[in-house]
Amino acid sequence: MMFSKSGELLFANICATNHYHQAEYSHSAYVEGRDIKLEDVIESMVWESEVAKAQLLKEVKALCLTDTCIEIESKKKGTGKSLMHHKNMGDDWFRVRFLPIQDPLTTDLAIMVTEYEISDLKSSQVELLEAQAVRDKFVSATSHELRTPLNGIIGLAESLAFQPNSSTALESLSAIKDCGHRLSTLVNEMLDAAACKSGTLVIKNENVDIHQVAAEACGFFAKRLEPGVRLINNIQPSLPKIRGDRTRIHKIFTNLLSNAVKFTHQGLIELSANTYMEKYLQVDLVDTGIGIPSESVGTIWEQFSQVDMTCTRRYGGTGLGLSVARDLVEAHGGGIKGACSPDCK
């Protein structure tokens, strides 16, 4: 659109393009008596304040031929006078450019206004920012988890180098093994998370004894309980076997139990299971841990999620465990949810 210095519409060209930027419609003509002014273009934008809108109008009207263009990005209102209207007006983003030019017919100063829809670009920018935020969370969460066992391995290995035949050698070797296991678990956690997100996770179809899998997982954590905490496996051996991936189901149990053991300082952690609607198996894990505020119950299954940053600093963890558990349950055609006691704050 081309406007006179006083703001009257002189010329308009409307061009619609498809996603391949090929013109689908184009129309141009000199316009006389059209009731659209330069102020209407600025008015059609979404503004945070009247002051900002008035300032732009002032700057545009002060443009001279020697000036560069003024360019802004804004949403457009769904009402008001404009040459550009469509069903998504008010939600879509536009880049609007005001360029001082010389009217080819009168040689007077005019203002050329171009509007480009940039909604796809804005969506891409939002997705990029979200991806960067996920990356930053990942780096923050995993750096400490990787550094701790690595430092342990290095320190213990150096100790063994100086005292290879000391009485503490076996203890150091055992500690190195534990650190290596911790690193392996972390790497597998990240690989599982990546496979779930990309849709490349492979689920085997085999008979699985859920009692035996639960017993193995409970056995692993039995030595990691705090004093006074009991871990009880009430899943009965008489339950029918289920079809699924035994390794993945074991991973579900270990991730859920790891979370329960980490946050339970007294009382008990109990596993139980029952058939549901004859063809499903419902597994319940109940603990007397620190609890989850009701407003956070729905977010604990998201990647890198912990109730607050104090939990991350105190308890550690990558924030992937529950997310991977949820993805593995859903990959088996099931669902998972959490609940907290009414008195949890």
Coordinates of N, CA and C in Angstrom, one line a residue, residues 185 188-197 199-204 213 242-256 301 303 320-336:
T185 N 23.5 -46.5 34.1 CA 22.1 -46.2 34.3 C 21.7 -44.9 33.7
N188 N 21.8 -45.1 29.8 CA 20.6 -45.8 29.4 C 19.3 -45.0 29.5
E189 N 19.2 -44.2 30.6 CA 18.1 -43.3 30.8 C 18.0 -42.3 29.7
M190 N 19.1 -41.7 29.3 CA 19.1 -40.7 28.2 C 18.7 -41.4 26.9
L191 N 19.3 -42.6 26.6 CA 19.0 -43.3 25.4 C 17.5 -43.7 25.3
D192 N 16.9 -44.1 26.4 CA 15.5 -44.5 26.5 C 14.6 -43.3 26.2
A193 N 15.0 -42.1 26.8 CA 14.3 -40.9 26.6 C 14.3 -40.5 25.2
A194 N 15.5 -40.6 24.5 CA 15.6 -40.2 23.1 C 14.8 -41.1 22.2
A195 N 14.8 -42.4 22.5 CA 14.1 -43.4 21.7 C 12.6 -43.2 21.9
C196 N 12.1 -42.9 23.1 CA 10.7 -42.6 23.3 C 10.3 -41.4 22.5
K197 N 11.1 -40.3 22.6 CA 10.7 -39.1 21.9 C 10.7 -39.2 20.4
G199 N 10.2 -41.9 18.7 CA 9.3 -43.0 18.2 C 10.0 -44.2 17.7
T200 N 11.3 -44.4 18.1 CA 12.1 -45.5 17.6 C 12.2 -46.6 18.6
L201 N 11.5 -46.5 19.7 CA 11.6 -47.5 20.8 C 11.0 -48.8 20.3
V202 N 11.7 -49.9 20.5 CA 11.2 -51.2 20.1 C 10.7 -52.0 21.4
I203 N 9.5 -52.5 21.3 CA 8.9 -53.2 22.4 C 8.7 -54.7 22.0
K204 N 9.3 -55.6 22.8 CA 9.2 -57.0 22.5 C 7.8 -57.5 23.0
V213 N 9.5 -59.9 38.2 CA 10.1 -58.6 37.8 C 10.1 -57.6 39.0
I242 N 1.7 -61.5 31.9 CA 1.3 -60.5 30.9 C 2.2 -60.5 29.7
R243 N 1.7 -59.9 28.6 CA 2.5 -59.9 27.4 C 3.2 -58.5 27.3
G244 N 4.5 -58.4 27.1 CA 5.2 -57.2 27.0 C 6.7 -57.4 26.9
D245 N 7.4 -56.3 27.1 CA 8.9 -56.4 27.0 C 9.4 -56.4 28.4
R246 N 10.0 -57.6 28.8 CA 10.4 -57.8 30.2 C 11.4 -56.7 30.6
T247 N 12.4 -56.4 29.8 CA 13.4 -55.4 30.1 C 12.8 -54.1 30.3
R248 N 11.9 -53.7 29.5 CA 11.2 -52.4 29.6 C 10.3 -52.3 30.9
I249 N 9.6 -53.4 31.2 CA 8.8 -53.4 32.3 C 9.6 -53.3 33.6
H250 N 10.8 -54.0 33.6 CA 11.7 -53.9 34.7 C 12.2 -52.5 34.9
K251 N 12.4 -51.8 33.8 CA 12.8 -50.4 33.8 C 11.8 -49.5 34.4
I252 N 10.5 -49.8 34.1 CA 9.4 -49.1 34.7 C 9.4 -49.2 36.3
F253 N 9.6 -50.4 36.7 CA 9.6 -50.7 38.2 C 10.8 -50.0 38.8
T254 N 12.0 -50.1 38.2 CA 13.2 -49.5 38.8 C 13.1 -47.9 38.8
N255 N 12.5 -47.4 37.8 CA 12.4 -45.9 37.8 C 11.4 -45.4 38.9
L256 N 10.3 -46.1 39.0 CA 9.3 -45.7 40.0 C 9.8 -46.0 41.4
W301 N 5.4 -36.1 35.4 CA 5.7 -37.0 34.3 C 6.4 -36.3 33.2
Q303 N 9.5 -34.3 31.2 CA 11.0 -34.4 31.3 C 11.6 -33.3 32.1
L320 N 14.5 -37.4 34.4 CA 14.0 -38.2 33.2 C 13.3 -39.5 33.7
G321 N 13.5 -39.9 34.9 CA 13.0 -41.2 35.4 C 11.5 -41.4 35.2
L322 N 10.7 -40.5 35.8 CA 9.3 -40.7 35.7 C 8.8 -40.5 34.3
S323 N 9.4 -39.6 33.5 CA 9.0 -39.4 32.1 C 9.2 -40.6 31.3
V324 N 10.4 -41.3 31.5 CA 10.7 -42.5 30.8 C 9.7 -43.6 31.2
A325 N 9.4 -43.7 32.5 CA 8.4 -44.7 33.0 C 7.1 -44.5 32.3
R326 N 6.6 -43.2 32.3 CA 5.4 -43.0 31.6 C 5.4 -43.4 30.1
D327 N 6.5 -43.0 29.4 CA 6.5 -43.4 28.0 C 6.6 -44.9 27.8
L328 N 7.3 -45.6 28.7 CA 7.3 -47.1 28.5 C 6.0 -47.7 28.8
V329 N 5.2 -47.2 29.8 CA 3.9 -47.7 30.1 C 3.0 -47.5 28.9
E330 N 3.0 -46.3 28.3 CA 2.2 -45.9 27.2 C 2.6 -46.8 26.0
A331 N 3.9 -47.1 25.8 CA 4.3 -47.9 24.7 C 3.7 -49.3 24.8
H332 N 3.3 -49.7 26.0 CA 2.7 -51.0 26.2 C 1.2 -50.9 26.1
G333 N 0.7 -49.7 25.8 CA -0.8 -49.6 25.7 C -1.5 -49.3 27.0
G334 N -0.7 -48.9 28.0 CA -1.3 -48.6 29.3 C -1.3 -47.1 29.6
G335 N -1.5 -46.8 30.8 CA -1.5 -45.4 31.3 C -1.0 -45.4 32.7
I336 N -0.6 -44.2 33.1 CA 0.0 -44.0 34.5 C -0.4 -42.7 35.0

